[in-house]
Short mmCIF file of C-alpha atoms in Angstrom, two decimals:
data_model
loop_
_atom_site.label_atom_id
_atom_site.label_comp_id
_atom_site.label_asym_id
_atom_site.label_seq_id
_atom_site.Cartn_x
_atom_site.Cartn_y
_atom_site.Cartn_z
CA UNK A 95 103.10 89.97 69.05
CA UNK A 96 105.82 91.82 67.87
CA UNK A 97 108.21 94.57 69.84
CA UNK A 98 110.31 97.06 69.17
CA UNK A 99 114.19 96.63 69.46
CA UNK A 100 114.01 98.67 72.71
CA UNK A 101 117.21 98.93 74.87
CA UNK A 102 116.30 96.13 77.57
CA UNK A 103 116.27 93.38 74.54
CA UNK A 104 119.68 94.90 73.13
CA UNK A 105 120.89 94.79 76.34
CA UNK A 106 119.95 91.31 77.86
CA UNK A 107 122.44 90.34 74.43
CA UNK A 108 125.60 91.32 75.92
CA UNK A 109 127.77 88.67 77.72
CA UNK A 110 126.18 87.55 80.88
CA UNK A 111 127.96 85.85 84.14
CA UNK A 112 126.62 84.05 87.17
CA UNK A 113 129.21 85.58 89.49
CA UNK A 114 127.10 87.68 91.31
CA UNK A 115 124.91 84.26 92.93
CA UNK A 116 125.81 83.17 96.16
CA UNK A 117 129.23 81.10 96.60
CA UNK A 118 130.61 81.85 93.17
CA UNK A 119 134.26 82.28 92.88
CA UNK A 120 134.36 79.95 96.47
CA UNK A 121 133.40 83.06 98.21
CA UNK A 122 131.71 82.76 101.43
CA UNK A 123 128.34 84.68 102.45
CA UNK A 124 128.73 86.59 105.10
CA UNK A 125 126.46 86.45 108.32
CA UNK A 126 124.41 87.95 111.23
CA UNK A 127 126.29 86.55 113.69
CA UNK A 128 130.16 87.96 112.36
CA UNK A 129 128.93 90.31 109.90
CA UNK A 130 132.49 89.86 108.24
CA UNK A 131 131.21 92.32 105.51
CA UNK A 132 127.73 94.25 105.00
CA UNK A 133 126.62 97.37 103.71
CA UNK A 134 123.56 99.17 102.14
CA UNK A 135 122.70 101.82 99.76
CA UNK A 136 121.76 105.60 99.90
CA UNK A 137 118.68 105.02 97.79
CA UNK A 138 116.19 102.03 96.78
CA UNK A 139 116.73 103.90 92.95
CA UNK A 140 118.64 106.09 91.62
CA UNK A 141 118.78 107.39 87.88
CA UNK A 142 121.66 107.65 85.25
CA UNK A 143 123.60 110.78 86.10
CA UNK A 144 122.27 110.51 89.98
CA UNK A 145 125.10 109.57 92.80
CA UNK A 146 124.42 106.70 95.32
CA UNK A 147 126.01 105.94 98.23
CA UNK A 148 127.38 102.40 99.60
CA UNK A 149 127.99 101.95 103.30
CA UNK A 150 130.15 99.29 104.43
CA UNK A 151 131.54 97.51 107.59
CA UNK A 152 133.66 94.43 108.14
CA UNK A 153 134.63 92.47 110.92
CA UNK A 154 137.77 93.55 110.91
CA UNK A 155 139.71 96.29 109.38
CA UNK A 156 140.55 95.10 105.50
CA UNK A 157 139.87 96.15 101.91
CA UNK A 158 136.60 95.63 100.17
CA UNK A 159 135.94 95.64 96.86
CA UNK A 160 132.84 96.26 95.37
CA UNK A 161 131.16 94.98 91.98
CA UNK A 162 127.89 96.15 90.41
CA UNK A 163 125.47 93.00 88.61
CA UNK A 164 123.02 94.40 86.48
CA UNK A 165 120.13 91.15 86.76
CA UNK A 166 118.17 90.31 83.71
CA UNK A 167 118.28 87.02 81.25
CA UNK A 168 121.59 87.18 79.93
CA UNK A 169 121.16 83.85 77.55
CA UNK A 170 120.44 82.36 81.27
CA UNK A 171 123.30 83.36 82.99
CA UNK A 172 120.83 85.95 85.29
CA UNK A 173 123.30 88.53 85.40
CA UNK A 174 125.87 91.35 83.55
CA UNK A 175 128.83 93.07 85.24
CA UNK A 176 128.67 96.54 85.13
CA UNK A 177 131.20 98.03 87.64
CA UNK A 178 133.74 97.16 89.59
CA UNK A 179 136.13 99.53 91.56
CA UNK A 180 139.59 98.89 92.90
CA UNK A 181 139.44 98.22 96.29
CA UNK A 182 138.94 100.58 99.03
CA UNK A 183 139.85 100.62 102.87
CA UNK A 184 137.45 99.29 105.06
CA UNK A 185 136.70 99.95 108.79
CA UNK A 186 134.95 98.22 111.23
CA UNK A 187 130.98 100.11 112.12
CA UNK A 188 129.06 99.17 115.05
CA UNK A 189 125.48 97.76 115.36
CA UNK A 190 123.75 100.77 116.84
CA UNK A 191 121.23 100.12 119.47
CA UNK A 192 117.35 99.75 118.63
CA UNK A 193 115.11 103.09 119.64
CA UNK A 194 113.96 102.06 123.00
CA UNK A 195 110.22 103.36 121.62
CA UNK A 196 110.39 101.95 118.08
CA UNK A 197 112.67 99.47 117.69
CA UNK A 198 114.56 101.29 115.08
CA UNK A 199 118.08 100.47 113.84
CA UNK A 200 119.32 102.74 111.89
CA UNK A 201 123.04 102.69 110.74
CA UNK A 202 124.93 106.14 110.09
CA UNK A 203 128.00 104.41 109.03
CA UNK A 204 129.75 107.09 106.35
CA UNK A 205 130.08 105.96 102.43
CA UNK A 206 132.90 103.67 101.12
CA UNK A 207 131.87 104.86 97.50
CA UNK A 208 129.88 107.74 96.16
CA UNK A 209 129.05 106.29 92.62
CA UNK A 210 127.68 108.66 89.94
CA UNK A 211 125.62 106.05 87.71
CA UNK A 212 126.89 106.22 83.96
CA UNK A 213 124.63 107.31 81.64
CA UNK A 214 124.36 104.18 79.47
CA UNK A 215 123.31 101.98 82.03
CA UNK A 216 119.32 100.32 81.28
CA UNK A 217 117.06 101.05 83.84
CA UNK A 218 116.97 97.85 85.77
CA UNK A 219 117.16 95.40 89.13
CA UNK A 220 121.07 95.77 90.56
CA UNK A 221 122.99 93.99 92.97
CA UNK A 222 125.51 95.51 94.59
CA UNK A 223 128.26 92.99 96.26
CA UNK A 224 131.01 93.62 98.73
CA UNK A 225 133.65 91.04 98.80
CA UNK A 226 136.24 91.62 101.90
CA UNK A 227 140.35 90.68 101.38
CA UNK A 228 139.63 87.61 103.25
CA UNK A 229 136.93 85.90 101.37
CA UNK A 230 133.73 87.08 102.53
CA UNK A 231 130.58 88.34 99.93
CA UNK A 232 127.57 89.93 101.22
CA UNK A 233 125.57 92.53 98.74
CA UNK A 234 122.57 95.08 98.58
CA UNK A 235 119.95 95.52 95.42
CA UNK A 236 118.73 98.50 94.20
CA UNK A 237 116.74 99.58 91.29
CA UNK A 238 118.30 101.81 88.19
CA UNK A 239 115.35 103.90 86.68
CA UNK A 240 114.66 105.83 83.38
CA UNK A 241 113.10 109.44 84.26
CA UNK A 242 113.88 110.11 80.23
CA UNK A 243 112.10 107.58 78.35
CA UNK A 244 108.26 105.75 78.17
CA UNK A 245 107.87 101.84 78.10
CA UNK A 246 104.95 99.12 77.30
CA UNK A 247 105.37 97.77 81.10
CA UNK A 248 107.15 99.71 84.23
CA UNK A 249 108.10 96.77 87.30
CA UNK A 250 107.48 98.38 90.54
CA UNK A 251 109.76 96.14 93.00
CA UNK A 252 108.66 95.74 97.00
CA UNK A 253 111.82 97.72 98.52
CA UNK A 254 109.25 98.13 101.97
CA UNK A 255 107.82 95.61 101.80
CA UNK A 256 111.93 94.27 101.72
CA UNK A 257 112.54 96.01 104.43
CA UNK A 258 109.42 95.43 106.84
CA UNK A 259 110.99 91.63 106.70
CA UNK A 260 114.25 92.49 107.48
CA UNK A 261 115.72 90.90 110.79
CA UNK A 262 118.63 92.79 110.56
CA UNK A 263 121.08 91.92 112.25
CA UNK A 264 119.27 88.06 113.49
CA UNK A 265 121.91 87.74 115.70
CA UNK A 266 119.81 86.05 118.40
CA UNK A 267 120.17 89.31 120.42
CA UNK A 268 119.21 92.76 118.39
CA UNK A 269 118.06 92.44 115.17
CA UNK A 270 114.06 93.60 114.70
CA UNK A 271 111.39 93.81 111.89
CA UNK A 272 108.05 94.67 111.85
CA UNK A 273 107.15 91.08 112.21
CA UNK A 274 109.70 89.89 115.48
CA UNK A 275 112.27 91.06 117.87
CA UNK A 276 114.49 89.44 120.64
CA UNK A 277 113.09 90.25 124.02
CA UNK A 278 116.50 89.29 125.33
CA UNK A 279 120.01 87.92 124.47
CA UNK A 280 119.05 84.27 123.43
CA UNK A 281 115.11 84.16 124.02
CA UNK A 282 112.81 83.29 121.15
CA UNK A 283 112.12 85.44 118.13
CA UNK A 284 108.81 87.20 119.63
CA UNK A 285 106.15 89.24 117.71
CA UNK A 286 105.61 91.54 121.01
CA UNK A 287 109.23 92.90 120.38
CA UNK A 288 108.75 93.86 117.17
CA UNK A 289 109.60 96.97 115.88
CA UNK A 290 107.12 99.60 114.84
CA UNK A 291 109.64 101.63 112.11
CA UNK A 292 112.31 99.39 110.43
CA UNK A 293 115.16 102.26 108.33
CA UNK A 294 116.74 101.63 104.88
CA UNK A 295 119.73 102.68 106.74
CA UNK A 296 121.00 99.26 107.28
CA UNK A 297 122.14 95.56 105.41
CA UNK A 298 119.67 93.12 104.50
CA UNK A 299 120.15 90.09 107.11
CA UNK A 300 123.11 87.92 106.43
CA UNK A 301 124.70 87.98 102.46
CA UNK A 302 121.85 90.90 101.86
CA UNK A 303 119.52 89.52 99.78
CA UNK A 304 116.21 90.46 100.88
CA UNK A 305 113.13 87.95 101.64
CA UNK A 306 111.40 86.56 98.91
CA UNK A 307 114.05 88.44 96.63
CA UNK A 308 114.38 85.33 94.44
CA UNK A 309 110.84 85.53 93.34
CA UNK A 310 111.24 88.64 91.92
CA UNK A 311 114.21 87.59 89.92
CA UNK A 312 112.52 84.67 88.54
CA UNK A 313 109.98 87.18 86.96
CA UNK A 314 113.02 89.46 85.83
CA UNK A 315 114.74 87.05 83.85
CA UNK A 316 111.40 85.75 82.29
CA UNK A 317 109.93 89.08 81.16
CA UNK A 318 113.29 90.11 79.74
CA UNK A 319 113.88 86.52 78.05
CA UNK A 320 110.66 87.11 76.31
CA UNK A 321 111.82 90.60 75.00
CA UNK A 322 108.80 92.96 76.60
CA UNK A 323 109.74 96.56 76.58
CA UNK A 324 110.48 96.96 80.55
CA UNK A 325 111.55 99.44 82.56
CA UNK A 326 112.11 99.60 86.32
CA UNK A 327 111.01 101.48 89.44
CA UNK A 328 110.82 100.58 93.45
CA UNK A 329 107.63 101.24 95.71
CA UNK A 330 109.38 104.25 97.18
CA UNK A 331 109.48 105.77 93.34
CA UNK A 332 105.50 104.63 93.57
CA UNK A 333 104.99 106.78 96.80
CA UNK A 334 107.18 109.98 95.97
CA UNK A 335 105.30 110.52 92.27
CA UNK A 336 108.62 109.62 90.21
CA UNK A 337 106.12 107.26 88.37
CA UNK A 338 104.43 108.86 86.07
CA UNK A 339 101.70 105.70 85.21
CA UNK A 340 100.56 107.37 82.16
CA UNK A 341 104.09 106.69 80.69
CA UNK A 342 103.40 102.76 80.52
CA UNK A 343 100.50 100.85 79.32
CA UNK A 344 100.78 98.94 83.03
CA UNK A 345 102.12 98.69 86.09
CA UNK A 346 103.48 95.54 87.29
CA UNK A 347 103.93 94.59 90.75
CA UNK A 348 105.94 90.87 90.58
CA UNK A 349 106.51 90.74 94.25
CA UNK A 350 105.17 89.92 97.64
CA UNK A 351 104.42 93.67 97.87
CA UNK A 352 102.08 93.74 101.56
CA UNK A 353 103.06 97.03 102.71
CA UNK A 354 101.97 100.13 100.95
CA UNK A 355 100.89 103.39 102.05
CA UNK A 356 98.37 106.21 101.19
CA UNK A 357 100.56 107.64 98.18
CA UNK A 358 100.84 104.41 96.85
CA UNK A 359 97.59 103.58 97.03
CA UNK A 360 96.40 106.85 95.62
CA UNK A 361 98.64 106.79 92.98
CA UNK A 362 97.43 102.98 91.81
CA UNK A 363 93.43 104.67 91.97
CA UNK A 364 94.68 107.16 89.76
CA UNK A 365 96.40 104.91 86.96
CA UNK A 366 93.46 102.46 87.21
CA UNK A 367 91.38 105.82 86.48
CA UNK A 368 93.58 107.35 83.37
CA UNK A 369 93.65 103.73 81.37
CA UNK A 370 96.83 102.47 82.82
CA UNK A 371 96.57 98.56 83.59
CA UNK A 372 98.03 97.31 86.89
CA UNK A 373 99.28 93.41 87.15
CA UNK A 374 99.94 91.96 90.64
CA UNK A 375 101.68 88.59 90.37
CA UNK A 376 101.69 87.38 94.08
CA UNK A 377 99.98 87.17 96.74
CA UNK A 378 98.74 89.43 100.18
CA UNK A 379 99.18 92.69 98.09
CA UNK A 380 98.20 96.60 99.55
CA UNK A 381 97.53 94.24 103.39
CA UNK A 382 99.07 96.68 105.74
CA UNK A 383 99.08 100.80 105.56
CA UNK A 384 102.90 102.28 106.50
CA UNK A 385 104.22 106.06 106.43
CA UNK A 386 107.04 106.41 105.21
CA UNK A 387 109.11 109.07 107.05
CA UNK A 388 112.25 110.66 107.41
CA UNK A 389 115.90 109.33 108.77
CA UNK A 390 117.13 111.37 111.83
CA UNK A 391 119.02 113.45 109.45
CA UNK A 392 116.05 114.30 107.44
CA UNK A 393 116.48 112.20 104.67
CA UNK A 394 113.28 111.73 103.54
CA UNK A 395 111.72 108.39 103.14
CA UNK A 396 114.33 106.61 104.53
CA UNK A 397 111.90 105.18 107.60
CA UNK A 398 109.08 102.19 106.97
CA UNK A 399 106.40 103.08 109.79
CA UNK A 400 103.82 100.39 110.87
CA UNK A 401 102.05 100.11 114.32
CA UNK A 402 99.97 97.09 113.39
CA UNK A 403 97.82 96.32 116.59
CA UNK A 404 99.81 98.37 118.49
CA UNK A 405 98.67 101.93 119.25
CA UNK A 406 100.05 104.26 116.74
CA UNK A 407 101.21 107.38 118.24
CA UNK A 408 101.13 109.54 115.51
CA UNK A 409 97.42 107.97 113.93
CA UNK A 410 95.80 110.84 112.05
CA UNK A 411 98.97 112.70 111.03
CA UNK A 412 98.19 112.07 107.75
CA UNK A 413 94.15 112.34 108.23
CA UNK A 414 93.94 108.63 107.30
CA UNK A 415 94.44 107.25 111.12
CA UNK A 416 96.89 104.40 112.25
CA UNK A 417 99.33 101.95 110.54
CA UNK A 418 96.96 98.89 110.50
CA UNK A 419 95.35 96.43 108.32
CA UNK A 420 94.07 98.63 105.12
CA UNK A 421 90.70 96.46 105.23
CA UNK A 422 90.72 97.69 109.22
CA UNK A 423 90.33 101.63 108.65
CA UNK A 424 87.08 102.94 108.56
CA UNK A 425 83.96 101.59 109.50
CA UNK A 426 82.89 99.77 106.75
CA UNK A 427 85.85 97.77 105.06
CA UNK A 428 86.05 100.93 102.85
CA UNK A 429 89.98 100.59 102.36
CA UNK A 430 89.45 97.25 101.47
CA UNK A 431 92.29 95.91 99.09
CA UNK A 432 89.65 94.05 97.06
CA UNK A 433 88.52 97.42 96.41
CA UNK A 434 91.47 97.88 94.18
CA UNK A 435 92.63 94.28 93.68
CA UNK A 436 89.28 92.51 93.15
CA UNK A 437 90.25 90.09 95.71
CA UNK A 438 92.39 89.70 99.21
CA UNK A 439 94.65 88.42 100.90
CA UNK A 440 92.61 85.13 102.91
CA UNK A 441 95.32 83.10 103.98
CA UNK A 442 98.86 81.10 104.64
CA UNK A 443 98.81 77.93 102.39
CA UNK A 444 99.84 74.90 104.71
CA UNK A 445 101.25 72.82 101.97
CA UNK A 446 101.45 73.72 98.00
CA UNK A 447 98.05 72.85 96.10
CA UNK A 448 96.87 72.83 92.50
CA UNK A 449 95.59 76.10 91.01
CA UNK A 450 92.07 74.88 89.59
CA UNK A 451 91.19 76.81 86.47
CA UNK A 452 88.05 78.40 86.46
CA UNK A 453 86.66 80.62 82.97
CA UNK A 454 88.98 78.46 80.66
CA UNK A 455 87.03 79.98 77.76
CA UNK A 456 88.10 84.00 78.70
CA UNK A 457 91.18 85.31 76.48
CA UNK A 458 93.51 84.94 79.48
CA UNK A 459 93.49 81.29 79.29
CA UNK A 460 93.76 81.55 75.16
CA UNK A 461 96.45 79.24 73.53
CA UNK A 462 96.57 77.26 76.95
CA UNK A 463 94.83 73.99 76.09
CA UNK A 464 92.72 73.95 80.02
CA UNK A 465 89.42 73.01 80.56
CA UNK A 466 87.37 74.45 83.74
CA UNK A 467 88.49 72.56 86.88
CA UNK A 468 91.78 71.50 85.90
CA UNK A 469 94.68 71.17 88.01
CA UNK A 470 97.81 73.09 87.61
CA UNK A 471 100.53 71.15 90.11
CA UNK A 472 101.68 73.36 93.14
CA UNK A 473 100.27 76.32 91.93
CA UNK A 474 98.81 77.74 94.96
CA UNK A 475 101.69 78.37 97.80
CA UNK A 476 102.99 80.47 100.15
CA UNK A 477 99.94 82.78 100.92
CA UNK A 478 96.48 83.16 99.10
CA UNK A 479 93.55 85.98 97.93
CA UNK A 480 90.27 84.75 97.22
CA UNK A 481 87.29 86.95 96.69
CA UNK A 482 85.49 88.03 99.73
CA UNK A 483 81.72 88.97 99.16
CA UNK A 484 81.33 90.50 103.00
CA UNK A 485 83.92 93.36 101.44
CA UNK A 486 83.71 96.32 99.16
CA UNK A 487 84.91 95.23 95.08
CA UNK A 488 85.20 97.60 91.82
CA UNK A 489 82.12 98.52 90.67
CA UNK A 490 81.29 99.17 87.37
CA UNK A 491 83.48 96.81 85.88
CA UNK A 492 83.69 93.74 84.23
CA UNK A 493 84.99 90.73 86.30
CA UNK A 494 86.39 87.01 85.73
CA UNK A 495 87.45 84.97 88.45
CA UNK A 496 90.25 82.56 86.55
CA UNK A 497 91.03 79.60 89.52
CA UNK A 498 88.96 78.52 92.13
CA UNK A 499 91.08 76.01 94.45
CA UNK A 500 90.81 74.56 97.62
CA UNK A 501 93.74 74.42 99.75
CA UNK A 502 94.17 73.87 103.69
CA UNK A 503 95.47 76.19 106.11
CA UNK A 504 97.66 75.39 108.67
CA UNK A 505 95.04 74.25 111.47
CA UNK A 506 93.40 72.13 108.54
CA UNK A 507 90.22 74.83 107.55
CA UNK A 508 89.77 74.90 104.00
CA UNK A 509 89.68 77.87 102.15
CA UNK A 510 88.93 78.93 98.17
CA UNK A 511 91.86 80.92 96.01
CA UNK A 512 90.85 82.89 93.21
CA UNK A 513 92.89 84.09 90.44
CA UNK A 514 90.86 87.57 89.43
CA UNK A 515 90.76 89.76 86.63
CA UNK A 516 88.48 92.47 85.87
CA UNK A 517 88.27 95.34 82.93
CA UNK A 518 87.41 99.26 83.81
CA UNK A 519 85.34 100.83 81.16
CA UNK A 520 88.37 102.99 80.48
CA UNK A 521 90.30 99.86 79.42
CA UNK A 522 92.22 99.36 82.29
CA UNK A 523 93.03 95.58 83.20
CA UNK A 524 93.87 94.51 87.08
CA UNK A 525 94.86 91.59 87.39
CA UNK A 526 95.67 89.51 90.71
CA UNK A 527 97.52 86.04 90.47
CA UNK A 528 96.56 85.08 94.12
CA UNK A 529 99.36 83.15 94.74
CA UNK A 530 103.18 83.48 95.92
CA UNK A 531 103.86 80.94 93.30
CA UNK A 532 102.98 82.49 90.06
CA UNK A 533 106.09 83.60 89.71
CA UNK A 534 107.98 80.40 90.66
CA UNK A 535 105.69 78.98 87.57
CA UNK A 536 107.39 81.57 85.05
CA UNK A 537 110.92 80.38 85.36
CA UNK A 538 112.12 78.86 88.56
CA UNK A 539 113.71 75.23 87.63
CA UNK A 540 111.17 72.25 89.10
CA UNK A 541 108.49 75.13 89.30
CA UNK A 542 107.99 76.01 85.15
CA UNK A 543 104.55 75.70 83.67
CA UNK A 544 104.04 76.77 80.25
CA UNK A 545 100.31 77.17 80.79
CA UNK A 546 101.09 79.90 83.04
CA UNK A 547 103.60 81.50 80.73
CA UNK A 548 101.13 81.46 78.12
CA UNK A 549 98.24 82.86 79.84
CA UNK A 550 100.66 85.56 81.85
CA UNK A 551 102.07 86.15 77.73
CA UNK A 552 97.92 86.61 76.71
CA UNK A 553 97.79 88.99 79.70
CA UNK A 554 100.69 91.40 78.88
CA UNK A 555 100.08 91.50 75.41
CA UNK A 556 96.25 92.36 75.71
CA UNK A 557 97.75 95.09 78.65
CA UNK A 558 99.61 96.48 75.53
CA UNK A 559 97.44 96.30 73.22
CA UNK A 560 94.58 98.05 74.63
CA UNK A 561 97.02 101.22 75.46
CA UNK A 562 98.19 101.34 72.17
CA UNK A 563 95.03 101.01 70.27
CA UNK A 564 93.79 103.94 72.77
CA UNK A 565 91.06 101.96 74.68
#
């Protein structure tokens, strides 16, 4: 298939560096335990001619400079400097304590640099890094978007899910997610002192790359190497409306992206419904239901919100009920995700296991050489969705389940993944890899597997297709 010149493929030609990856230059990553230099940003995206906001501490008073990486192919390299500024003076912020009801950290530390975005930089995944006067790196990502123009495919990338994972500061003694907290100075990591609202308004634990971060990269540099027409949004864009869906032929979701709330999910019904194809390329997708909510200072959406188990004080504020599993609320498994995704999330993979193809005749597996039950190495890992007949699924559509493998929990039970696709009668594809390692397959060195490039190539180009021939 052919595409246009669009800006993303001009762009990914320009000279490319792999200074923003950890330890280049002999620079050390900073840490949890010193945090010799930190910071965050004002916004999970902001758009050309839109100001965001870095906040910074060190460990010591000293001068920071900070650098801007635009990441993409680059002829490999992974990366393009776009910025850097001279450097700036530095003070030391502290940790603030955790909201005795919520757990919530939340940093108010004022800006070291209010940055206007230039108008010529491509939408796109940024890193911001901070390198101190003594030697110390640590960095935040953020997302550059295009409010201006359309594109073939729009990457939605899992800033809360990000932040639900983030341990911030895992120090042994304060730092909480929504998964574990300290109970005291030096105890285990527990689950019971969790927190129940994690902010944006602080690092990413230790150099400030979030969990599961590399993943997503892997898929950046592949779907720019191959030259798709890509721009670039973050789940908060998702749940505020800045997405327009009916902009892009398809939505893609590359990442580990488990926490999602109403908007979100409305908005995803709604593309499904106009035409608009949605791609999920992991694993444990649309699992838990947050709010998003304001920072103290009324920022809005600066707050990730789920109770889990725990009662949720403020269930029914937005009519749906509490932050829990989305195949929880209701009575009936209504809010399913395998209402939306065709399958769910059914379990933590104790050991990497071949992906066995299933439907090797459908057009997804076209070009691909496979024959039904064979094995695609180490495939299925990390976490797994499988189809679950005891919940709702799309009706009135036309389904393929494309792998059916067998892999072993941790206690030994053995459980089925499916890779699923299905077609709406509007045209719209929805596809679910089912795996944490799809990704991993498109470019991560040791990990490649041109089967899946080809069959995630057949996939894209039939999501393009079918919006441009109007189906």
């Amino acid at each position: 298939m052919t595409y246009r010149d669009d800006v993303v493929r001009v762009e990914n030609k320009r000279a490319g560096t792999d200074a923003w990856r950890s330890g280049s230059g002999g620079l050390r990553d900073s840490d949890d335990e010193r945090i010799q230099v930190q910071g965050y940003a004002s916004t999970t995206s902001v758009a050309p001619g839109e100001v965001i906001d870095f906040h910074v501490t060190v460990d010591v008073p000293q001068s920071v400079t900070i650098s801007i990486y635009r990441l993409g192919w680059y002829d490999g390299q992974g990366g393009r400097l776009v910025y850097t500024n001279p450097p700036l003076a530095c003070q030391v912020h502290p940790v603030p304590p955790a909201d005795p009801l919520t757990g919530t950290i939340e940093c108010r530390w004022p800006p070291i640099l209010r940055l206007r975005v230039p108008a010529d930089w491509v939408s796109g995944l940024y890193v911001a890094t901070f390198t101190s006067q003594s030697g110390t790196r640590g960095c935040t990502p953020f997302v550059v978007r295009d409010d201006r123009n359309p594109a073939e495919l729009c990457v939605v990338l899992p800033f809360s899910t990000y932040q639900a994972y983030n341990q911030w500061p895992k120090d042994g003694r304060r730092g909480k997610s929504l998964y574990y907290g300290f109970p005291s100075p030096g105890a285990p990591i527990d689950p019971d002192a969790r927190a129940f609202q994690v902010s944006f308004d602080r690092p990413y634990s230790d150099r400030g790359w979030p969990k599961q971060f590399d993943r997503d990269h892997d898929f950046v540099q592949w779907v720019e190497q191959r030259g798709y027409d890509v721009t670039y949004a973050s789940t908060v864009d998702l749940h505020t409306g800045r997405i327009d869906p009916g902009r892009y032929a398809g939505l893609v979701f590359c990442g580990h992206d488990e926490y999602w709330s109403a908007e979100m999910v409305r908005a995803a019904d709604q593309a499904v419904q106009r035409g608009v194809s949605l791609a999920f390329l992991a694993a444990n997708n649309v699992y838990w239901r947050i709010r998003l909510e304001p920072s103290t200072d009324g920022r809005e959406n600066r707050i990730v919100t789920c109770y889990k188990t725990a009662p949720d004080p403020t269930a029914g504020v937005d009519g749906l009920g509490a932050t829990m599993r989305w195949r929880d609320l209701g009575g009936q498994g209504e809010h399913a995700e395998q209402r939306l995704l065709g399958v769910q999330y059914n379990g933590i993979v104790a050991a990497p296991s071949p992906l066995v193809v299933r439907n090797a005749d459908h057009w997804f597996w076209e070009r691909c050489r496979v024959t039904d039950g064979l094995e695609l190495p180490r495939l299925v890992g990390g976490e797994a969705d499988g189809y679950d007949p005891a919940m709702p699924a799309p009706v009135g559509v036309n389904s393929t389940i494309l792998s059916a493998s067998p892999y072993r929990l941790r206690n030994g039970t053995v459980h089925e993944q499916n890779t699923h696709l299905y077609e709406t009668p509007g045209g719209a594809l929805v596809f679910d890899a089912g795996t944490l390692h799809w990704t991993l397959a498109l470019n991560r060195r040791g990990f490649r597997n041109q089967k899946i490039q080809i069959a995630t190539r057949n996939l894209f180009d039939r999501i393009v297709r079918q919006k441009s021939s109007g189906r």
